[in-house]
């Protein structure tokens, strides 16, 4: 049976191992030179790109050509930012706060628990998540209010070693568990679902993004971008051109990756 119908076997293996017969690899189509900007995080507002520049304590808005549209200053080490529902969320690593900018008005996100170097923020409807770097935990605001997820540790589920970024997708929360070199996934109640990434020998998982097809994670020290399916099976590893990739996002069917050392945004398409 297997010899006579090899395509059937291929389909079964595709399901088991998360592969796709029609899958196309992402290929580099462009780079955006950022000049002196040292990018850490990125987020999209329409077709314009927000980039956090941690070394210069600013957040910069660019168009696709890399032209600076506006610059927001006086932020202490802005990290992995988010744009949602007309608001720009800026975690300030150096001030232990998350700033929210809406129509040129700046407020501070009211967090009921004390932050110590917030490194990433994600917002989806009424849900908010913050990667609380030095507290080795994730703060999650759900329908019950704020709660703390996890503690410092190396191996068990919900143990973190400097979590750096967070992302919501399809009633789940994905966490870049940076110095545990892995990704952890939780439901919106804070219950652990799965962990993956160590098998690919990540070294500092800094940025994370999730869409309907893939989980994308920047592998900072190894100079790579790792792409998984939604249950954690590897799909592609991009390791050409990067030095220290920090963050990743998908917009208009294109994949954008910031590189801290190269001071560029790499743009890919399938």
mmCIF file of C-alpha atoms in Angstrom:
data_model
loop_
_atom_site.group_PDB
_atom_site.id
_atom_site.type_symbol
_atom_site.label_atom_id
_atom_site.label_comp_id
_atom_site.label_asym_id
_atom_site.label_seq_id
_atom_site.Cartn_x
_atom_site.Cartn_y
_atom_site.Cartn_z
ATOM 1 C CA UNK A 1 0.000 0.000 0.000
ATOM 2 C CA UNK A 2 2.743 2.450 0.942
ATOM 3 C CA UNK A 3 4.700 1.786 -2.223
ATOM 4 C CA UNK A 4 1.665 1.966 -4.491
ATOM 5 C CA UNK A 5 0.382 5.203 -2.935
ATOM 6 C CA UNK A 6 3.456 7.190 -1.825
ATOM 7 C CA UNK A 7 1.572 10.486 -1.920
ATOM 8 C CA UNK A 8 -0.750 9.149 0.814
ATOM 9 C CA UNK A 9 2.275 8.436 3.008
ATOM 10 C CA UNK A 10 3.602 11.903 2.287
ATOM 11 C CA UNK A 11 0.311 13.452 3.365
ATOM 12 C CA UNK A 12 0.292 11.461 6.608
ATOM 13 C CA UNK A 13 3.861 12.507 7.390
ATOM 14 C CA UNK A 14 2.984 16.094 6.593
ATOM 15 C CA UNK A 15 0.228 16.024 9.202
ATOM 16 C CA UNK A 16 2.371 14.285 11.799
ATOM 17 C CA UNK A 17 5.392 16.543 11.448
ATOM 18 C CA UNK A 18 3.707 19.819 10.628
ATOM 19 C CA UNK A 19 4.938 20.026 7.050
ATOM 20 C CA UNK A 20 3.022 21.246 4.022
ATOM 21 C CA UNK A 21 3.207 20.095 0.433
ATOM 22 C CA UNK A 22 2.530 23.644 -0.755
ATOM 23 C CA UNK A 23 4.804 25.401 1.734
ATOM 24 C CA UNK A 24 7.143 27.967 0.209
ATOM 25 C CA UNK A 25 10.223 29.269 1.951
ATOM 26 C CA UNK A 26 10.604 32.908 2.854
ATOM 27 C CA UNK A 27 13.176 34.683 0.693
ATOM 28 C CA UNK A 28 14.831 38.053 1.158
ATOM 29 C CA UNK A 29 13.368 40.744 -1.111
ATOM 30 C CA UNK A 30 14.605 43.991 0.453
ATOM 31 C CA UNK A 31 16.487 45.653 3.307
ATOM 32 C CA UNK A 32 15.611 48.972 4.931
ATOM 33 C CA UNK A 33 18.683 50.882 6.118
ATOM 34 C CA UNK A 34 17.998 52.563 9.472
ATOM 35 C CA UNK A 35 21.067 54.797 9.578
ATOM 36 C CA UNK A 36 22.046 55.319 13.219
ATOM 37 C CA UNK A 37 18.860 53.757 14.625
ATOM 38 C CA UNK A 38 19.597 50.647 16.686
ATOM 39 C CA UNK A 39 16.302 48.728 16.474
ATOM 40 C CA UNK A 40 14.938 46.559 19.248
ATOM 41 C CA UNK A 41 11.191 46.261 18.621
ATOM 42 C CA UNK A 42 8.836 46.999 15.749
ATOM 43 C CA UNK A 43 5.125 47.385 15.196
ATOM 44 C CA UNK A 44 2.908 48.503 12.316
ATOM 45 C CA UNK A 45 0.452 51.394 12.219
ATOM 46 C CA UNK A 46 -1.196 50.965 8.848
ATOM 47 C CA UNK A 47 1.655 50.668 6.368
ATOM 48 C CA UNK A 48 4.063 52.698 8.501
ATOM 49 C CA UNK A 49 6.602 51.080 10.805
ATOM 50 C CA UNK A 50 7.290 52.000 14.421
ATOM 51 C CA UNK A 51 10.789 51.063 15.632
ATOM 52 C CA UNK A 52 12.066 51.347 19.189
ATOM 53 C CA UNK A 53 15.642 52.623 19.345
ATOM 54 C CA UNK A 54 16.933 51.532 22.717
ATOM 55 C CA UNK A 55 20.405 53.058 22.444
ATOM 56 C CA UNK A 56 19.037 56.515 21.672
ATOM 57 C CA UNK A 57 15.977 56.379 23.971
ATOM 58 C CA UNK A 58 13.523 57.072 21.186
ATOM 59 C CA UNK A 59 10.768 55.513 19.114
ATOM 60 C CA UNK A 60 10.799 56.306 15.400
ATOM 61 C CA UNK A 61 8.099 55.998 12.746
ATOM 62 C CA UNK A 62 9.246 55.136 9.215
ATOM 63 C CA UNK A 63 7.649 54.455 5.881
ATOM 64 C CA UNK A 64 8.477 51.418 3.748
ATOM 65 C CA UNK A 65 11.328 53.323 2.090
ATOM 66 C CA UNK A 66 12.966 53.955 5.462
ATOM 67 C CA UNK A 67 12.153 57.672 5.558
ATOM 68 C CA UNK A 68 11.619 59.013 9.087
ATOM 69 C CA UNK A 69 8.080 60.352 9.544
ATOM 70 C CA UNK A 70 8.253 61.246 13.228
ATOM 71 C CA UNK A 71 10.435 60.714 16.272
ATOM 72 C CA UNK A 72 9.270 60.329 19.872
ATOM 73 C CA UNK A 73 11.993 61.073 22.406
ATOM 74 C CA UNK A 74 12.711 60.813 26.132
ATOM 75 C CA UNK A 75 12.030 57.108 26.614
ATOM 76 C CA UNK A 76 14.345 55.082 28.842
ATOM 77 C CA UNK A 77 15.385 52.074 26.776
ATOM 78 C CA UNK A 78 12.137 51.376 24.874
ATOM 79 C CA UNK A 79 11.847 47.686 24.078
ATOM 80 C CA UNK A 80 9.356 45.436 22.235
ATOM 81 C CA UNK A 81 6.488 47.746 21.349
ATOM 82 C CA UNK A 82 2.917 47.115 20.176
ATOM 83 C CA UNK A 83 0.308 49.056 18.229
ATOM 84 C CA UNK A 84 -3.335 48.154 18.818
ATOM 85 C CA UNK A 85 -6.679 49.945 18.459
ATOM 86 C CA UNK A 86 -5.119 53.307 17.641
ATOM 87 C CA UNK A 87 -2.629 53.256 20.526
ATOM 88 C CA UNK A 88 1.131 52.759 20.634
ATOM 89 C CA UNK A 89 2.367 50.813 23.682
ATOM 90 C CA UNK A 90 5.987 51.427 24.716
ATOM 91 C CA UNK A 91 7.554 49.348 27.516
ATOM 92 C CA UNK A 92 10.280 51.434 29.143
ATOM 93 C CA UNK A 93 12.916 49.050 30.419
ATOM 94 C CA UNK A 94 14.704 51.841 32.280
ATOM 95 C CA UNK A 95 11.626 53.346 33.970
ATOM 96 C CA UNK A 96 9.651 50.203 34.852
ATOM 97 C CA UNK A 97 6.545 51.503 33.115
ATOM 98 C CA UNK A 98 4.575 51.028 29.905
ATOM 99 C CA UNK A 99 3.652 54.262 28.125
ATOM 100 C CA UNK A 100 0.536 54.469 25.960
ATOM 101 C CA UNK A 101 0.299 57.057 23.189
ATOM 102 C CA UNK A 102 -3.145 57.769 21.742
ATOM 103 C CA UNK A 103 -3.635 60.750 19.399
ATOM 104 C CA UNK A 104 -0.509 62.491 20.727
ATOM 105 C CA UNK A 105 -1.649 62.027 24.331
ATOM 106 C CA UNK A 106 0.679 60.025 26.558
ATOM 107 C CA UNK A 107 -0.528 58.055 29.574
ATOM 108 C CA UNK A 108 0.919 55.252 31.671
ATOM 109 C CA UNK A 109 -0.615 51.795 31.491
ATOM 110 C CA UNK A 110 -2.101 51.121 34.950
ATOM 111 C CA UNK A 111 -0.496 47.893 36.122
ATOM 112 C CA UNK A 112 -1.528 46.507 39.503
ATOM 113 C CA UNK A 113 1.734 44.618 40.015
ATOM 114 C CA UNK A 114 5.228 46.100 40.216
ATOM 115 C CA UNK A 115 7.343 45.881 37.074
ATOM 116 C CA UNK A 116 11.109 45.483 36.928
ATOM 117 C CA UNK A 117 12.371 46.278 33.403
ATOM 118 C CA UNK A 118 9.374 45.544 31.154
ATOM 119 C CA UNK A 119 10.815 44.166 27.925
ATOM 120 C CA UNK A 120 7.758 43.487 25.771
ATOM 121 C CA UNK A 121 4.040 44.180 25.628
ATOM 122 C CA UNK A 122 1.117 42.671 23.711
ATOM 123 C CA UNK A 123 -2.492 43.865 23.549
ATOM 124 C CA UNK A 124 -5.562 42.118 22.162
ATOM 125 C CA UNK A 125 -9.039 43.458 22.945
ATOM 126 C CA UNK A 126 -9.257 43.566 26.756
ATOM 127 C CA UNK A 127 -6.193 41.347 27.208
ATOM 128 C CA UNK A 128 -2.736 42.758 27.968
ATOM 129 C CA UNK A 129 0.522 40.876 28.546
ATOM 130 C CA UNK A 130 3.894 42.219 29.689
ATOM 131 C CA UNK A 131 7.250 40.414 29.706
ATOM 132 C CA UNK A 132 8.551 41.393 33.162
ATOM 133 C CA UNK A 133 12.262 40.844 32.513
ATOM 134 C CA UNK A 134 14.011 41.019 35.890
ATOM 135 C CA UNK A 135 11.077 39.545 37.788
ATOM 136 C CA UNK A 136 11.277 36.457 35.534
ATOM 137 C CA UNK A 137 7.539 36.376 34.937
ATOM 138 C CA UNK A 138 4.747 37.484 32.629
ATOM 139 C CA UNK A 139 1.969 39.775 33.796
ATOM 140 C CA UNK A 140 -1.388 39.007 32.194
ATOM 141 C CA UNK A 141 -4.500 41.135 32.348
ATOM 142 C CA UNK A 142 -7.589 39.098 31.490
ATOM 143 C CA UNK A 143 -11.258 39.314 32.442
ATOM 144 C CA UNK A 144 -10.332 38.642 36.077
ATOM 145 C CA UNK A 145 -7.788 41.461 36.259
ATOM 146 C CA UNK A 146 -4.002 41.328 36.537
ATOM 147 C CA UNK A 147 -2.203 38.115 37.422
ATOM 148 C CA UNK A 148 1.401 36.988 37.606
ATOM 149 C CA UNK A 149 2.474 33.969 35.568
ATOM 150 C CA UNK A 150 5.631 32.059 36.364
ATOM 151 C CA UNK A 151 8.787 32.444 38.383
ATOM 152 C CA UNK A 152 12.559 32.247 37.900
ATOM 153 C CA UNK A 153 13.673 28.806 36.764
ATOM 154 C CA UNK A 154 15.280 26.843 33.983
ATOM 155 C CA UNK A 155 13.361 23.725 33.074
ATOM 156 C CA UNK A 156 9.773 23.449 34.266
ATOM 157 C CA UNK A 157 6.717 24.872 32.510
ATOM 158 C CA UNK A 158 6.015 28.489 33.531
ATOM 159 C CA UNK A 159 9.592 28.970 34.722
ATOM 160 C CA UNK A 160 11.337 31.885 33.016
ATOM 161 C CA UNK A 161 14.833 33.205 32.570
ATOM 162 C CA UNK A 162 14.448 36.823 31.486
ATOM 163 C CA UNK A 163 11.310 36.744 29.295
ATOM 164 C CA UNK A 164 11.687 39.362 26.572
ATOM 165 C CA UNK A 165 8.616 39.454 24.328
ATOM 166 C CA UNK A 166 4.965 38.345 24.231
ATOM 167 C CA UNK A 167 2.317 37.915 21.535
ATOM 168 C CA UNK A 168 -1.371 36.967 21.489
ATOM 169 C CA UNK A 169 -2.907 34.746 18.834
ATOM 170 C CA UNK A 170 -6.126 32.698 18.734
ATOM 171 C CA UNK A 171 -6.844 32.684 22.486
ATOM 172 C CA UNK A 172 -3.263 31.859 23.332
ATOM 173 C CA UNK A 173 -0.274 33.806 24.637
ATOM 174 C CA UNK A 174 3.213 33.106 23.240
ATOM 175 C CA UNK A 175 6.260 34.103 25.296
ATOM 176 C CA UNK A 176 9.869 34.510 24.164
ATOM 177 C CA UNK A 177 11.627 32.952 27.159
ATOM 178 C CA UNK A 178 14.917 34.551 26.175
ATOM 179 C CA UNK A 179 17.634 32.953 28.276
ATOM 180 C CA UNK A 180 15.870 29.655 28.649
ATOM 181 C CA UNK A 181 16.269 29.599 24.856
ATOM 182 C CA UNK A 182 12.695 28.535 24.193
ATOM 183 C CA UNK A 183 9.091 29.560 23.535
ATOM 184 C CA UNK A 184 6.300 28.953 26.025
ATOM 185 C CA UNK A 185 2.596 28.987 25.209
ATOM 186 C CA UNK A 186 -0.274 29.700 27.635
ATOM 187 C CA UNK A 187 -4.040 30.027 27.430
ATOM 188 C CA UNK A 188 -5.717 33.294 28.398
ATOM 189 C CA UNK A 189 -6.201 32.061 31.965
ATOM 190 C CA UNK A 190 -2.430 31.669 32.321
ATOM 191 C CA UNK A 191 -2.334 27.876 32.086
ATOM 192 C CA UNK A 192 0.711 26.412 30.345
ATOM 193 C CA UNK A 193 -0.024 24.604 27.061
ATOM 194 C CA UNK A 194 3.310 23.728 25.465
ATOM 195 C CA UNK A 195 7.011 24.584 25.203
ATOM 196 C CA UNK A 196 9.310 24.337 22.191
ATOM 197 C CA UNK A 197 12.507 25.758 20.676
ATOM 198 C CA UNK A 198 15.342 24.206 22.640
ATOM 199 C CA UNK A 199 15.803 21.400 20.134
ATOM 200 C CA UNK A 200 16.901 24.021 17.603
ATOM 201 C CA UNK A 201 19.567 25.260 20.053
ATOM 202 C CA UNK A 202 18.317 28.814 20.341
ATOM 203 C CA UNK A 203 20.571 31.291 22.100
ATOM 204 C CA UNK A 204 18.521 34.214 23.473
ATOM 205 C CA UNK A 205 14.996 34.106 22.073
ATOM 206 C CA UNK A 206 14.248 37.814 21.952
ATOM 207 C CA UNK A 207 11.338 38.661 19.622
ATOM 208 C CA UNK A 208 8.192 36.723 18.766
ATOM 209 C CA UNK A 209 5.267 37.060 16.357
ATOM 210 C CA UNK A 210 2.419 34.685 15.530
ATOM 211 C CA UNK A 211 -0.027 34.618 12.627
ATOM 212 C CA UNK A 212 -2.503 32.068 11.236
ATOM 213 C CA UNK A 213 0.304 29.924 9.819
ATOM 214 C CA UNK A 214 3.496 30.317 11.801
ATOM 215 C CA UNK A 215 5.337 31.259 14.973
ATOM 216 C CA UNK A 216 8.355 33.452 14.210
ATOM 217 C CA UNK A 217 11.165 33.887 16.753
ATOM 218 C CA UNK A 218 14.427 35.816 16.587
ATOM 219 C CA UNK A 219 17.459 33.861 17.782
ATOM 220 C CA UNK A 220 19.599 36.832 18.856
ATOM 221 C CA UNK A 221 23.010 35.350 19.646
ATOM 222 C CA UNK A 222 22.941 32.822 16.788
ATOM 223 C CA UNK A 223 21.917 35.423 14.208
ATOM 224 C CA UNK A 224 18.882 33.468 13.006
ATOM 225 C CA UNK A 225 15.142 33.617 12.546
ATOM 226 C CA UNK A 226 13.297 30.413 13.413
ATOM 227 C CA UNK A 227 9.884 29.676 11.922
ATOM 228 C CA UNK A 228 7.573 27.047 13.440
ATOM 229 C CA UNK A 229 4.027 25.941 12.829
ATOM 230 C CA UNK A 230 1.511 26.718 15.552
ATOM 231 C CA UNK A 231 2.224 23.551 17.525
ATOM 232 C CA UNK A 232 5.992 24.038 17.493
ATOM 233 C CA UNK A 233 7.259 21.952 14.566
ATOM 234 C CA UNK A 234 10.170 23.665 12.754
ATOM 235 C CA UNK A 235 9.350 24.915 9.251
ATOM 236 C CA UNK A 236 12.313 27.067 8.227
ATOM 237 C CA UNK A 237 15.481 28.563 9.676
ATOM 238 C CA UNK A 238 16.801 31.765 8.101
ATOM 239 C CA UNK A 239 20.429 32.354 9.015
ATOM 240 C CA UNK A 240 21.786 34.488 6.179
ATOM 241 C CA UNK A 241 22.475 38.196 6.599
ATOM 242 C CA UNK A 242 21.625 38.613 10.272
ATOM 243 C CA UNK A 243 24.004 39.596 13.056
ATOM 244 C CA UNK A 244 21.720 40.183 16.070
ATOM 245 C CA UNK A 245 18.038 40.004 15.068
ATOM 246 C CA UNK A 246 15.786 41.422 17.754
ATOM 247 C CA UNK A 247 12.168 41.427 16.610
ATOM 248 C CA UNK A 248 9.843 40.206 13.882
ATOM 249 C CA UNK A 249 6.434 41.054 12.425
ATOM 250 C CA UNK A 250 4.299 40.124 9.440
ATOM 251 C CA UNK A 251 2.409 42.776 7.480
ATOM 252 C CA UNK A 252 0.746 42.611 4.054
ATOM 253 C CA UNK A 253 2.136 39.117 3.456
ATOM 254 C CA UNK A 254 5.694 40.283 4.055
ATOM 255 C CA UNK A 255 7.982 39.296 6.912
ATOM 256 C CA UNK A 256 9.988 42.039 8.637
ATOM 257 C CA UNK A 257 12.977 41.397 10.923
ATOM 258 C CA UNK A 258 14.901 44.070 12.817
ATOM 259 C CA UNK A 259 18.644 43.617 13.301
ATOM 260 C CA UNK A 260 20.234 45.516 16.172
ATOM 261 C CA UNK A 261 23.852 45.293 15.040
ATOM 262 C CA UNK A 262 23.226 45.701 11.318
ATOM 263 C CA UNK A 263 20.851 48.645 11.945
ATOM 264 C CA UNK A 264 18.501 47.330 9.280
ATOM 265 C CA UNK A 265 15.096 45.834 8.731
ATOM 266 C CA UNK A 266 15.200 42.712 6.550
ATOM 267 C CA UNK A 267 12.109 42.083 4.441
ATOM 268 C CA UNK A 268 11.109 38.605 3.243
ATOM 269 C CA UNK A 269 8.276 37.106 1.220
ATOM 270 C CA UNK A 270 7.143 33.587 0.405
#
